[in-house]
PDB file of C-alpha atoms in Angstrom:
ATOM      1  CA  MET T   1      44.782 107.383  78.240  1.00 45.00           C
ATOM      2  CA  THR T   2      48.520 106.453  77.370  1.00 45.00           C
ATOM      3  CA  VAL T   3      49.525 103.569  75.646  1.00 46.00           C
ATOM      4  CA  VAL T   4      52.866 101.367  75.653  1.00 47.00           C
ATOM      5  CA  VAL T   5      53.998  99.326  72.684  1.00 48.00           C
ATOM      6  CA  SER T   6      55.222  95.845  74.131  1.00 48.00           C
ATOM      7  CA  ALA T   7      57.234  94.458  71.032  1.00 47.00           C
ATOM      8  CA  SER T   8      58.190  90.548  71.573  1.00 47.00           C
ATOM      9  CA  CYS T   9      61.270  88.883  69.905  1.00 49.00           C
ATOM     10  CA  ARG T  10      58.879  86.888  68.266  1.00 48.00           C
ATOM     11  CA  GLY T  11      57.787  89.628  65.713  1.00 50.00           C
ATOM     12  CA  SER T  12      54.055  89.768  67.560  1.00 49.00           C
ATOM     13  CA  TYR T  13      53.382  93.187  69.140  1.00 49.00           C
ATOM     14  CA  ARG T  14      50.833  94.210  72.024  1.00 51.00           C
ATOM     15  CA  VAL T  15      49.287  97.615  72.683  1.00 50.00           C
ATOM     16  CA  LEU T  16      49.138  97.762  76.411  1.00 49.00           C
ATOM     17  CA  PRO T  17      46.723 100.833  77.895  1.00 51.00           C
ATOM     18  CA  LEU T  18      47.938 102.073  80.846  1.00 48.00           C
ATOM     19  CA  LEU T  19      44.874 104.287  82.777  1.00 47.00           C
ATOM     20  CA  SER T  20      46.002 107.930  83.492  1.00 46.00           C
ATOM     21  CA  GLN T  21      45.680 108.808  87.431  1.00 46.00           C
ATOM     22  CA  GLN T  22      43.028 111.370  86.456  1.00 47.00           C
ATOM     23  CA  ARG T  23      39.774 110.087  85.547  1.00 51.00           C
ATOM     24  CA  LYS T  24      36.771 112.432  84.284  1.00 51.00           C
ATOM     25  CA  PRO T  25      34.481 113.624  87.022  1.00 51.00           C
ATOM     26  CA  THR T  26      31.278 111.871  87.564  1.00 51.00           C
ATOM     27  CA  SER T  27      28.063 113.693  88.289  1.00 49.00           C
ATOM     28  CA  SER T  28      27.421 112.952  91.917  1.00 49.00           C
ATOM     29  CA  LEU T  29      23.369 113.362  91.052  1.00 51.00           C
ATOM     30  CA  LEU T  30      22.647 110.605  89.156  1.00 52.00           C
ATOM     31  CA  GLY T  31      26.120 108.847  89.013  1.00 52.00           C
ATOM     32  CA  PHE T  32      26.506 109.289  85.323  1.00 52.00           C
ATOM     33  CA  VAL T  33      29.420 108.906  83.626  1.00 52.00           C
ATOM     34  CA  PRO T  34      29.736 110.904  80.381  1.00 54.00           C
ATOM     35  CA  HIS T  35      29.824 108.745  77.381  1.00 53.00           C
ATOM     36  CA  ARG T  36      33.229 108.693  75.940  1.00 53.00           C
ATOM     37  CA  HIS T  37      32.954 108.463  71.715  1.00 51.00           C
ATOM     38  CA  ARG T  38      35.885 106.576  70.149  1.00 51.00           C
ATOM     39  CA  ARG T  39      39.359 106.477  71.737  1.00 50.00           C
ATOM     40  CA  GLN T  40      42.113 108.438  69.645  1.00 52.00           C
ATOM     41  CA  VAL T  41      45.087 106.467  70.077  1.00 48.00           C
ATOM     42  CA  HIS T  42      48.166 107.028  67.866  1.00 53.00           C
ATOM     43  CA  LEU T  43      50.147 104.197  67.484  1.00 53.00           C
ATOM     44  CA  PRO T  44      53.676 104.048  66.166  1.00 55.00           C
ATOM     45  CA  SER T  45      54.673 103.475  62.721  1.00 56.00           C
ATOM     46  CA  ARG T  46      55.190  99.952  61.305  1.00 58.00           C
ATOM     47  CA  GLN T  47      58.770 100.803  60.553  1.00 61.00           C
ATOM     48  CA  LEU T  48      59.192 101.841  64.240  1.00 58.00           C
ATOM     49  CA  PHE T  49      57.809  98.688  65.083  1.00 52.00           C
ATOM     50  CA  LYS T  50      60.236  96.611  63.380  1.00 56.00           C
ATOM     51  CA  GLN T  51      63.094  98.524  64.650  1.00 59.00           C
ATOM     52  CA  LEU T  52      62.022  98.064  68.419  1.00 57.00           C
ATOM     53  CA  ALA T  53      61.879  93.999  67.620  1.00 56.00           C
ATOM     54  CA  ALA T  54      65.326  94.087  65.852  1.00 57.00           C
ATOM     55  CA  THR T  55      66.888  95.686  68.356  1.00 54.00           C
ATOM     56  CA  SER T  56      65.637  94.243  71.425  1.00 48.00           C
ATOM     57  CA  CYS T  57      66.153  90.911  70.692  1.00 46.00           C
ATOM     58  CA  LEU T  58      69.916  90.945  69.490  1.00 44.00           C
ATOM     59  CA  ASP T  59      71.237  89.368  72.698  1.00 44.00           C
ATOM     60  CA  ASP T  60      68.495  87.193  73.634  1.00 47.00           C
ATOM     61  CA  ALA T  61      70.026  83.567  73.907  1.00 43.00           C
ATOM     62  CA  SER T  62      66.740  81.633  73.034  1.00 44.00           C
ATOM     63  CA  ASP T  63      66.289  83.547  69.355  1.00 48.00           C
ATOM     64  CA  GLU T  64      66.477  81.279  66.449  1.00 48.00           C
ATOM     65  CA  ARG T  65      68.511  81.845  62.960  1.00 48.00           C
ATOM     66  CA  SER T  66      66.076  84.660  62.010  1.00 48.00           C
ATOM     67  CA  ASN T  67      67.144  86.780  64.454  1.00 51.00           C
ATOM     68  CA  ASN T  68      70.477  85.985  64.091  1.00 50.00           C
ATOM     69  CA  GLN T  69      70.340  86.857  60.258  1.00 48.00           C
ATOM     70  CA  ARG T  70      69.051  90.391  61.409  1.00 46.00           C
ATOM     71  CA  SER T  71      71.954  90.522  64.154  1.00 47.00           C
ATOM     72  CA  SER T  72      74.799  89.739  61.655  1.00 42.00           C
ATOM     73  CA  SER T  73      73.442  92.363  59.230  1.00 50.00           C
ATOM     74  CA  ILE T  74      73.994  95.222  61.848  1.00 62.00           C
ATOM     75  CA  SER T  75      77.454  93.909  63.016  1.00 85.00           C
ATOM     76  CA  SER T  76      79.540  90.944  62.334  1.00 93.00           C
ATOM     77  CA  VAL T  77      82.562  90.187  64.296  1.00 96.00           C
ATOM     78  CA  SER T  78      84.264  88.149  61.871  1.00 97.00           C
ATOM     79  CA  GLY T  79      87.805  88.592  60.396  1.00 97.00           C
ATOM     80  CA  PRO T  80      91.320  88.430  61.577  1.00 98.00           C
ATOM     81  CA  ILE T  81      92.287  89.390  64.964  1.00 98.00           C
ATOM     82  CA  TYR T  82      95.977  89.221  64.157  1.00 97.00           C
ATOM     83  CA  GLU T  83      97.779  87.456  61.516  1.00 97.00           C
ATOM     84  CA  VAL T  84     101.326  85.977  61.412  1.00 96.00           C
ATOM     85  CA  LYS T  85     102.908  84.156  57.999  1.00 96.00           C
ATOM     86  CA  GLY T  86     103.992  80.586  58.680  1.00 96.00           C
ATOM     87  CA  VAL T  87     102.087  79.628  62.000  1.00 98.00           C
ATOM     88  CA  PRO T  88      99.447  77.853  63.030  1.00 98.00           C
ATOM     89  CA  THR T  89      95.879  79.538  62.582  1.00 98.00           C
ATOM     90  CA  VAL T  90      93.428  79.403  65.077  1.00 98.00           C
ATOM     91  CA  LYS T  91      90.087  79.895  64.025  1.00 99.00           C
ATOM     92  CA  LEU T  92      87.659  81.020  67.183  1.00 98.00           C
ATOM     93  CA  PHE T  93      83.961  80.577  66.309  1.00 98.00           C
ATOM     94  CA  THR T  94      81.825  83.354  68.064  1.00 97.00           C
ATOM     95  CA  LYS T  95      79.314  86.388  68.026  1.00 96.00           C
ATOM     96  CA  GLN T  96      78.363  89.628  68.852  1.00 95.00           C
ATOM     97  CA  GLY T  97      78.288  89.769  72.735  1.00 94.00           C
ATOM     98  CA  CYS T  98      80.110  86.399  73.439  1.00 95.00           C
ATOM     99  CA  THR T  99      81.966  86.865  77.299  1.00 96.00           C
ATOM    100  CA  LEU T 100      83.295  83.444  77.057  1.00 97.00           C
ATOM    101  CA  CYS T 101      84.613  83.568  73.782  1.00 97.00           C
ATOM    102  CA  ASP T 102      86.859  87.245  74.886  1.00 97.00           C
ATOM    103  CA  LYS T 103      88.144  85.120  77.627  1.00 97.00           C
ATOM    104  CA  VAL T 104      89.298  82.561  75.045  1.00 98.00           C
ATOM    105  CA  LYS T 105      90.553  85.204  73.245  1.00 97.00           C
ATOM    106  CA  GLY T 106      92.468  86.964  76.177  1.00 97.00           C
ATOM    107  CA  ALA T 107      94.152  83.254  77.031  1.00 98.00           C
ATOM    108  CA  LEU T 108      95.214  82.843  73.130  1.00 98.00           C
ATOM    109  CA  GLU T 109      96.359  86.603  72.866  1.00 98.00           C
ATOM    110  CA  SER T 110      98.502  85.767  76.375  1.00 98.00           C
ATOM    111  CA  VAL T 111     100.594  83.015  74.671  1.00 98.00           C
ATOM    112  CA  ARG T 112     100.983  84.841  71.241  1.00 97.00           C
ATOM    113  CA  GLU T 113     104.773  85.896  71.829  1.00 96.00           C
ATOM    114  CA  VAL T 114     105.548  82.229  73.580  1.00 96.00           C
ATOM    115  CA  GLN T 115     103.606  80.069  70.789  1.00 97.00           C
ATOM    116  CA  PRO T 116     103.343  82.325  67.657  1.00 98.00           C
ATOM    117  CA  HIS T 117      99.774  81.957  65.838  1.00 98.00           C
ATOM    118  CA  SER T 118      97.021  83.466  63.648  1.00 98.00           C
ATOM    119  CA  LEU T 119      93.669  84.075  65.446  1.00 98.00           C
ATOM    120  CA  ILE T 120      90.580  84.556  63.255  1.00 98.00           C
ATOM    121  CA  GLN T 121      87.184  85.273  64.388  1.00 98.00           C
ATOM    122  CA  VAL T 122      84.317  83.326  62.536  1.00 98.00           C
ATOM    123  CA  ASP T 123      80.838  84.993  63.318  1.00 98.00           C
ATOM    124  CA  ILE T 124      78.442  82.292  63.444  1.00 97.00           C
ATOM    125  CA  THR T 125      75.495  84.463  62.981  1.00 96.00           C
ATOM    126  CA  ASP T 126      76.662  86.029  59.397  1.00 96.00           C
ATOM    127  CA  ASP T 127      74.321  84.923  56.882  1.00 95.00           C
ATOM    128  CA  ASP T 128      76.989  83.080  55.400  1.00 96.00           C
ATOM    129  CA  LYS T 129      77.826  80.820  58.176  1.00 96.00           C
ATOM    130  CA  GLN T 130      74.608  79.016  58.356  1.00 95.00           C
ATOM    131  CA  GLU T 131      76.222  75.702  58.435  1.00 95.00           C
ATOM    132  CA  TRP T 132      78.443  77.186  61.566  1.00 96.00           C
ATOM    133  CA  PHE T 133      75.493  78.280  63.402  1.00 96.00           C
ATOM    134  CA  SER T 134      73.833  74.839  62.873  1.00 94.00           C
ATOM    135  CA  LYS T 135      76.526  73.105  64.610  1.00 95.00           C
ATOM    136  CA  TYR T 136      77.905  75.487  67.196  1.00 96.00           C
ATOM    137  CA  LYS T 137      74.680  78.028  68.252  1.00 94.00           C
ATOM    138  CA  TYR T 138      74.848  76.374  71.912  1.00 94.00           C
ATOM    139  CA  ASP T 139      78.513  75.519  72.315  1.00 95.00           C
ATOM    140  CA  ILE T 140      80.635  78.921  71.141  1.00 96.00           C
ATOM    141  CA  PRO T 141      83.221  79.708  71.786  1.00 98.00           C
ATOM    142  CA  VAL T 142      84.634  76.825  69.684  1.00 98.00           C
ATOM    143  CA  LEU T 143      88.098  76.438  68.764  1.00 98.00           C
ATOM    144  CA  HIS T 144      89.758  74.830  65.411  1.00 98.00           C
ATOM    145  CA  ILE T 145      93.465  75.165  64.736  1.00 98.00           C
ATOM    146  CA  ASN T 146      94.629  74.689  61.181  1.00 98.00           C
ATOM    147  CA  ASP T 147      90.821  73.879  60.141  1.00 98.00           C
ATOM    148  CA  ILE T 148      90.646  70.621  62.504  1.00 98.00           C
ATOM    149  CA  TYR T 149      88.415  71.169  65.618  1.00 98.00           C
ATOM    150  CA  TRP T 150      90.376  71.776  69.188  1.00 98.00           C
ATOM    151  CA  THR T 151      88.167  72.538  72.017  1.00 98.00           C
ATOM    152  CA  LYS T 152      84.980  74.322  73.099  1.00 97.00           C
ATOM    153  CA  HIS T 153      83.937  76.521  75.896  1.00 96.00           C
ATOM    154  CA  ARG T 154      87.260  77.281  78.014  1.00 96.00           C
ATOM    155  CA  LEU T 155      90.763  77.246  77.581  1.00 98.00           C
ATOM    156  CA  SER T 156      93.492  77.935  79.746  1.00 97.00           C
ATOM    157  CA  THR T 157      97.060  79.073  78.921  1.00 97.00           C
ATOM    158  CA  GLU T 158      98.492  75.625  78.986  1.00 98.00           C
ATOM    159  CA  GLU T 159      96.285  74.353  77.122  1.00 98.00           C
ATOM    160  CA  ALA T 160      96.274  77.101  74.666  1.00 98.00           C
ATOM    161  CA  ILE T 161     100.505  76.519  74.413  1.00 98.00           C
ATOM    162  CA  ALA T 162     100.078  72.499  74.377  1.00 98.00           C
ATOM    163  CA  GLY T 163      97.556  72.703  71.402  1.00 98.00           C
ATOM    164  CA  ILE T 164      99.594  75.105  69.379  1.00 98.00           C
ATOM    165  CA  SER T 165     102.966  73.219  70.068  1.00 98.00           C
ATOM    166  CA  GLU T 166     101.191  70.345  68.814  1.00 98.00           C
ATOM    167  CA  ALA T 167     100.183  72.143  65.505  1.00 98.00           C
ATOM    168  CA  ARG T 168     103.367  73.665  65.050  1.00 97.00           C
ATOM    169  CA  THR T 169     105.393  70.056  65.128  1.00 96.00           C
ATOM    170  CA  GLY T 170     102.600  68.469  62.873  1.00 96.00           C
ATOM    171  CA  ASP T 171     101.574  66.599  65.932  1.00 96.00           C
ATOM    172  CA  PHE T 172      97.618  67.762  66.326  1.00 97.00           C
ATOM    173  CA  SER T 173      94.804  65.915  65.589  1.00 96.00           C
ATOM    174  CA  ALA T 174      91.238  66.139  65.727  1.00 96.00           C
ATOM    175  CA  ARG T 175      89.866  66.236  69.273  1.00 97.00           C
ATOM    176  CA  ARG T 176      86.878  64.547  70.494  1.00 96.00           C
ATOM    177  CA  GLY T 177      83.520  65.925  71.272  1.00 95.00           C
ATOM    178  CA  GLU T 178      82.642  68.353  68.562  1.00 95.00           C
ATOM    179  CA  PRO T 179      79.305  70.123  68.821  1.00 95.00           C
ATOM    180  CA  ASP T 180      76.722  69.513  65.985  1.00 92.00           C
ATOM    181  CA  ALA T 181      73.627  70.888  67.447  1.00 90.00           C
ATOM    182  CA  GLY T 182      71.858  70.853  64.197  1.00 87.00           C
ATOM    183  CA  ARG T 183      72.113  67.224  63.911  1.00 85.00           C
ATOM    184  CA  LEU T 184      70.689  66.113  67.293  1.00 81.00           C
ATOM    185  CA  GLU T 185      67.979  68.556  67.338  1.00 79.00           C
ATOM    186  CA  HIS T 186      64.745  67.244  66.330  1.00 64.00           C
ATOM    187  CA  LYS T 187      63.369  68.480  62.528  1.00 63.00           C
ATOM    188  CA  HIS T 188      59.620  69.449  62.814  1.00 58.00           C
TER     189      HIS T 188
END
């Protein structure tokens, strides 16, 4: 008998038996099947179960805060991408593996020479970023300029130039539509 361990993202585990292709022969005279005593099945250690659950759930979009806390201890993407003194600071709220965030980052980097700015990433799955996770967990990428909400999801180069230009002249104001998932979710 072969055993396969299936770890779900919710922390529960199932042991799935797989019958081998070879079966013990039966007696053709009486149709007798030899009695089997206890099956000796060796399961992986509890530590291996925990590791399987932790690594198999990192990119699962349906995971809630518990799995995100586990992933933040593994690899955080928080920190400066590039910094320039005396220019607007753009904060990109993101998490590991966010492909839309990479596109937004590319748009910002492409206008870096035309509209100088600093770019800081904030990983919403970090343990100390629970407030941002609660607000933005369904809407990353989210962008702020000088700690004021700017936009979410997508950013063209034209929008990047216009927004950073407004911030440089002091005309930038908060945009409508800032996400707040935590406020809108039903509390049980």
